[in-house]
Coordinates of C-alpha atoms in Angstrom, one line a residue:
A1 CA -80.4 -103.9 -105.4
A2 CA -76.6 -104.6 -105.5
D3 CA -73.6 -103.0 -107.0
F4 CA -70.5 -105.1 -107.9
S5 CA -67.2 -103.9 -109.2
V6 CA -63.5 -105.0 -109.5
R7 CA -60.8 -102.4 -109.7
Y8 CA -57.4 -103.8 -110.7
N9 CA -54.1 -102.0 -110.7
K10 CA -50.5 -103.2 -111.1
Y11 CA -47.7 -101.0 -109.8
K12 CA -44.2 -102.2 -110.7
F13 CA -40.9 -100.3 -110.0
A14 CA -37.3 -101.6 -110.4
H15 CA -38.5 -105.1 -109.9
E16 CA -35.4 -107.5 -110.1
N17 CA -33.2 -104.5 -111.1
P18 CA -29.8 -105.2 -109.5
D19 CA -28.9 -101.5 -109.6
V20 CA -31.7 -100.7 -107.2
P21 CA -31.8 -101.8 -103.5
L22 CA -34.1 -104.6 -102.8
D23 CA -36.2 -102.6 -100.4
N24 CA -37.2 -100.3 -103.2
W25 CA -38.5 -103.0 -105.6
H26 CA -42.2 -103.0 -106.2
N27 CA -44.4 -105.5 -107.9
D28 CA -47.7 -104.7 -106.2
N29 CA -51.1 -106.1 -107.1
N30 CA -53.6 -103.4 -106.0
T31 CA -57.0 -105.0 -106.5
I32 CA -60.3 -104.0 -104.8
I33 CA -63.4 -106.2 -105.1
R34 CA -66.5 -104.5 -104.0
L35 CA -70.0 -105.7 -103.3
K36 CA -72.7 -103.3 -102.2
P37 CA -76.1 -104.8 -101.4
Y38 CA -78.7 -102.3 -100.3
I39 CA -82.5 -101.9 -99.8
S40 CA -84.5 -98.7 -100.6
T41 CA -87.8 -98.1 -98.8
Y42 CA -90.1 -95.4 -100.0
G43 CA -93.1 -93.4 -98.6
D44 CA -95.0 -90.5 -100.0
K45 CA -92.5 -88.0 -98.7
W46 CA -89.7 -90.1 -97.3
K47 CA -87.0 -92.5 -98.5
V48 CA -84.6 -94.7 -96.5
V49 CA -81.6 -96.6 -98.0
Y50 CA -79.7 -99.1 -95.9
G51 CA -77.1 -101.7 -96.7
V52 CA -73.4 -102.6 -96.4
D53 CA -70.4 -101.7 -98.5
L54 CA -68.2 -104.8 -98.6
N55 CA -64.6 -104.3 -99.9
F56 CA -61.9 -106.9 -100.4
D57 CA -58.7 -104.8 -100.5
I58 CA -56.0 -107.2 -101.6
L59 CA -53.1 -104.8 -101.0
S60 CA -54.0 -104.1 -97.4
D61 CA -53.0 -106.0 -94.3
N62 CA -56.6 -106.1 -93.2
I63 CA -58.1 -107.3 -96.5
F64 CA -61.8 -107.3 -95.6
K65 CA -63.5 -103.9 -95.0
V66 CA -67.2 -103.6 -94.1
I67 CA -68.9 -100.1 -94.0
P68 CA -72.6 -99.7 -93.1
I69 CA -74.7 -97.5 -95.3
I70 CA -77.8 -95.7 -94.1
E71 CA -79.4 -92.6 -95.5
G72 CA -82.8 -91.1 -94.8
K73 CA -84.5 -88.1 -96.3
Y74 CA -87.9 -86.4 -96.0
S75 CA -89.6 -84.0 -98.4
L76 CA -91.1 -80.8 -97.1
F77 CA -93.2 -78.3 -99.0
N78 CA -93.4 -80.3 -102.2
N79 CA -89.7 -81.0 -102.4
M80 CA -88.7 -77.4 -101.8
I81 CA -86.8 -78.4 -98.7
I82 CA -85.4 -81.9 -98.1
P83 CA -83.6 -82.6 -94.8
Y84 CA -81.4 -85.7 -94.9
A85 CA -78.9 -87.7 -92.8
G86 CA -76.8 -90.8 -93.1
I87 CA -73.6 -92.7 -92.6
G88 CA -71.4 -94.2 -95.3
G89 CA -67.9 -94.2 -96.8
G90 CA -65.9 -96.7 -98.8
V91 CA -62.5 -97.6 -100.0
K92 CA -60.7 -95.3 -102.5
Q93 CA -58.2 -96.9 -104.7
N94 CA -54.9 -95.0 -104.9
T95 CA -52.7 -95.7 -107.9
F96 CA -49.5 -94.1 -109.1
R97 CA -51.5 -92.4 -111.8
S98 CA -54.1 -91.0 -109.4
L99 CA -51.5 -89.8 -107.0
N100 CA -49.5 -88.3 -109.8
R101 CA -52.6 -86.4 -111.0
Q102 CA -52.9 -84.9 -107.6
N103 CA -49.2 -83.9 -107.4
E104 CA -47.2 -84.3 -110.6
F105 CA -43.9 -83.9 -108.7
I106 CA -44.0 -87.2 -106.7
L107 CA -41.2 -89.7 -106.7
S108 CA -41.3 -92.6 -109.1
E109 CA -40.9 -95.0 -106.2
I110 CA -43.6 -94.8 -103.6
D111 CA -45.7 -97.0 -101.4
I112 CA -49.3 -97.6 -102.5
K113 CA -52.1 -97.8 -99.9
N114 CA -55.8 -97.4 -100.4
T115 CA -57.8 -94.9 -98.4
K116 CA -60.7 -96.1 -96.2
E117 CA -63.4 -93.5 -95.4
F118 CA -66.1 -93.5 -92.8
K119 CA -68.5 -90.6 -92.7
V120 CA -71.5 -89.4 -90.7
Y121 CA -73.4 -86.5 -92.2
A122 CA -76.6 -84.5 -92.1
G123 CA -77.9 -81.6 -94.2
I124 CA -80.7 -79.8 -96.0
K125 CA -81.1 -79.5 -99.8
G126 CA -83.8 -78.2 -102.0
T127 CA -85.0 -75.8 -104.7
L128 CA -86.1 -72.2 -103.9
S129 CA -87.4 -71.8 -107.5
K130 CA -87.1 -73.5 -110.9
K131 CA -83.8 -71.8 -111.4
L132 CA -82.2 -71.8 -107.9
S133 CA -81.2 -74.9 -105.8
F134 CA -79.0 -75.3 -102.7
N135 CA -77.4 -77.9 -100.5
V136 CA -75.9 -77.5 -97.0
Q137 CA -74.2 -80.4 -95.2
A138 CA -72.3 -80.8 -91.9
Y139 CA -70.2 -84.0 -91.5
S140 CA -67.6 -85.8 -89.5
A141 CA -65.3 -88.1 -91.4
T142 CA -62.3 -90.4 -90.7
Y143 CA -59.8 -91.3 -93.4
A144 CA -57.5 -94.2 -92.8
D145 CA -54.3 -94.2 -94.9
M146 CA -55.0 -90.8 -96.5
A147 CA -52.3 -89.8 -98.9
L148 CA -50.3 -86.7 -98.0
F149 CA -47.3 -85.2 -99.8
V150 CA -44.0 -84.2 -98.1
N151 CA -40.8 -82.9 -99.8
D152 CA -38.3 -85.6 -100.3
T153 CA -34.8 -85.1 -98.9
M154 CA -33.2 -88.5 -99.6
V155 CA -32.8 -88.6 -103.4
S156 CA -34.1 -85.3 -104.8
D157 CA -33.1 -82.5 -102.5
F158 CA -36.6 -81.1 -101.9
Y159 CA -37.8 -80.9 -105.5
R160 CA -39.7 -84.1 -105.5
F161 CA -42.4 -85.3 -103.1
D162 CA -42.8 -88.5 -101.2
V163 CA -46.2 -89.9 -100.3
V164 CA -46.9 -90.5 -96.6
Y165 CA -50.1 -92.0 -95.3
D166 CA -51.9 -91.0 -92.1
K167 CA -55.2 -91.3 -90.3
V168 CA -57.0 -88.0 -90.7
T169 CA -60.2 -87.0 -89.1
T170 CA -62.2 -83.9 -90.0
L171 CA -65.2 -81.9 -88.9
G172 CA -66.6 -79.9 -91.8
I173 CA -69.4 -78.0 -93.3
T174 CA -70.1 -77.4 -97.0
G175 CA -72.7 -75.4 -98.8
S176 CA -73.5 -75.0 -102.5
V177 CA -75.9 -72.8 -104.5
S178 CA -76.7 -73.3 -108.2
Y179 CA -78.6 -70.9 -110.5
Q180 CA -79.5 -72.0 -114.0
A181 CA -81.6 -70.1 -116.6
A182 CA -82.3 -72.6 -119.3
E183 CA -79.2 -73.1 -121.4
K184 CA -78.1 -69.5 -121.3
L185 CA -76.7 -68.9 -117.9
K186 CA -75.4 -71.1 -115.1
I187 CA -73.7 -70.0 -111.9
D188 CA -72.4 -72.3 -109.2
G189 CA -70.9 -71.5 -105.8
I190 CA -69.4 -74.0 -103.3
V191 CA -68.0 -73.1 -99.9
T192 CA -66.3 -75.8 -97.8
Y193 CA -64.7 -75.5 -94.3
N194 CA -62.7 -78.4 -92.8
N195 CA -61.0 -78.8 -89.5
Y196 CA -58.4 -81.5 -90.1
D197 CA -56.5 -83.5 -87.4
A198 CA -53.7 -85.9 -88.4
A199 CA -52.8 -88.8 -86.1
T200 CA -49.1 -89.0 -86.8
E201 CA -48.1 -86.0 -89.0
L202 CA -48.0 -82.6 -87.5
Y203 CA -50.6 -81.4 -90.0
A204 CA -52.7 -82.7 -92.8
W205 CA -50.3 -81.3 -95.4
N206 CA -51.6 -79.1 -98.2
L207 CA -55.3 -79.7 -97.4
P208 CA -57.1 -76.3 -97.2
A209 CA -59.2 -75.4 -94.2
L210 CA -61.3 -73.0 -96.4
D211 CA -62.1 -73.8 -100.0
I212 CA -64.3 -71.5 -102.1
K213 CA -65.2 -72.1 -105.7
L214 CA -67.3 -69.9 -108.0
R215 CA -68.1 -70.9 -111.6
G216 CA -70.1 -69.2 -114.3
N217 CA -71.1 -70.1 -117.9
Y218 CA -72.9 -67.8 -120.3
N219 CA -74.2 -68.7 -123.8
L220 CA -75.2 -66.0 -126.2
Y221 CA -77.2 -67.2 -129.2
D222 CA -75.2 -70.4 -129.3
K223 CA -72.4 -68.4 -130.8
I224 CA -70.5 -66.7 -128.0
Y225 CA -69.6 -68.7 -124.9
V226 CA -68.1 -67.2 -121.8
K227 CA -66.8 -69.3 -118.9
T228 CA -65.2 -68.0 -115.7
D229 CA -64.1 -69.6 -112.4
L230 CA -62.6 -68.4 -109.2
T231 CA -60.9 -70.5 -106.6
L232 CA -59.9 -69.2 -103.1
M233 CA -58.1 -71.4 -100.5
A234 CA -56.8 -70.6 -97.1
G235 CA -55.3 -72.6 -94.1
R236 CA -53.1 -74.9 -96.1
K237 CA -50.1 -76.3 -94.2
S238 CA -46.6 -76.6 -95.7
P239 CA -44.1 -79.3 -94.6
E240 CA -41.3 -76.7 -95.0
G241 CA -41.0 -76.3 -91.2
L242 CA -40.1 -80.0 -90.8
F243 CA -36.7 -79.3 -92.3
L244 CA -35.8 -76.2 -90.2
A245 CA -34.0 -76.2 -86.9
A246 CA -36.3 -73.8 -85.2
P247 CA -39.5 -73.4 -87.3
T248 CA -42.1 -70.7 -86.6
D249 CA -45.8 -70.9 -87.3
E250 CA -45.2 -69.0 -90.5
D251 CA -42.9 -71.7 -91.8
F252 CA -45.9 -74.1 -91.9
E253 CA -48.1 -71.8 -93.9
L254 CA -48.6 -72.1 -97.6
G255 CA -50.4 -68.8 -97.9
F256 CA -53.6 -67.7 -99.3
L257 CA -54.5 -68.9 -102.8
A258 CA -56.6 -66.9 -105.3
D259 CA -56.9 -68.1 -108.9
A260 CA -59.3 -66.6 -111.4
N261 CA -59.6 -67.7 -115.0
L262 CA -61.7 -66.6 -118.0
H263 CA -62.5 -68.4 -121.2
L264 CA -64.0 -66.8 -124.3
E265 CA -65.1 -68.7 -127.4
Y266 CA -66.8 -67.8 -130.7
R267 CA -68.4 -70.7 -132.6
Y268 CA -68.6 -69.8 -136.2
S269 CA -70.2 -73.2 -136.9
K270 CA -70.5 -76.6 -135.3
R271 CA -67.1 -77.5 -136.7
L272 CA -65.1 -74.2 -136.5
S273 CA -64.5 -72.0 -133.5
V274 CA -61.8 -69.6 -132.0
F275 CA -61.1 -69.1 -128.4
L276 CA -59.1 -67.0 -125.9
Q277 CA -58.1 -68.4 -122.4
F278 CA -56.9 -66.1 -119.6
N279 CA -55.4 -67.9 -116.6
N280 CA -54.5 -66.5 -113.2
L281 CA -56.0 -63.1 -113.8
A282 CA -54.6 -61.8 -110.5
A283 CA -51.1 -62.8 -111.5
Q284 CA -50.6 -64.3 -108.1
K285 CA -47.6 -66.6 -107.9
Y286 CA -49.0 -68.6 -105.0
A287 CA -47.4 -72.0 -104.0
R288 CA -49.7 -74.8 -105.0
W289 CA -47.1 -77.2 -103.4
N290 CA -44.2 -76.2 -101.1
R291 CA -41.4 -74.6 -103.1
Y292 CA -43.5 -74.7 -106.3
P293 CA -44.9 -71.3 -107.2
V294 CA -47.4 -71.4 -110.1
Q295 CA -46.9 -69.3 -113.3
G296 CA -48.2 -65.8 -113.3
F297 CA -50.8 -64.3 -115.7
Q298 CA -51.1 -66.4 -118.9
V299 CA -53.0 -65.9 -122.2
L300 CA -53.7 -68.8 -124.6
G301 CA -55.5 -68.4 -127.9
G302 CA -56.4 -70.9 -130.6
L303 CA -58.6 -72.3 -133.3
T304 CA -60.6 -75.6 -133.2
F305 CA -61.8 -77.5 -136.2
A306 CA -63.8 -80.8 -136.0
F307 CA -63.6 -83.2 -139.0

């Protein structure tokens, strides 16, 4: 089999604008052409996929990127436990829109580079019952030109962010558990730990060492819907210390993040429903980005009607 795709993006800023310095003009053609041929080989209990991921990154100095793809897995105890291992990666297209969705406070004029990933991983997944499944994976990954965000001091006096790119390596482990009882109840839990190392920057800014996510959905008689989620993050590094004369370790800490939300909905019919949304139940004004504390406890209510 083979996958083929073309991702085109045009980023233009102040092009031919005499009021803006020439070095700040942008008229960038960010196009990635991807061809991924691969072969899948099967047995009664095993499967091996091998191929190459070919990427033509027009924006990059090194246009042609080749990433090998190999993954093997084996079924034990009638698919209850499936160990697997592989290597892979790819080229992630960064655009102004995608970077702005990560951090809405970035400058309007930024450099655009695409992120190249190479990853080696191994893990175990499976199903302990019809309702309970799990997945545990350990990995080592290298990201060339990973986008990181640092407070700008040139034109915005700290309240905007510039995008810097660095080579980041990580050793990590992630585990997930999912429980689903028909369409009534679903609970997911994901725990990820990463040890980041940046080649040029002092730290891999804003990336959490520990990331815990818990989600739950409950459906009562197709009338009352309850959704809840909890996010915990620790080990995020702040660029604040870069701007201080004698920074301490605490100046590089963004602090612990705990964010819990609750959504309640009553569906009177398929067209009409009312809802209540409670955000940041702990009312913690943590800093999602350096110098940007989030809002405290919030309540939102409303009515929806479908025509």
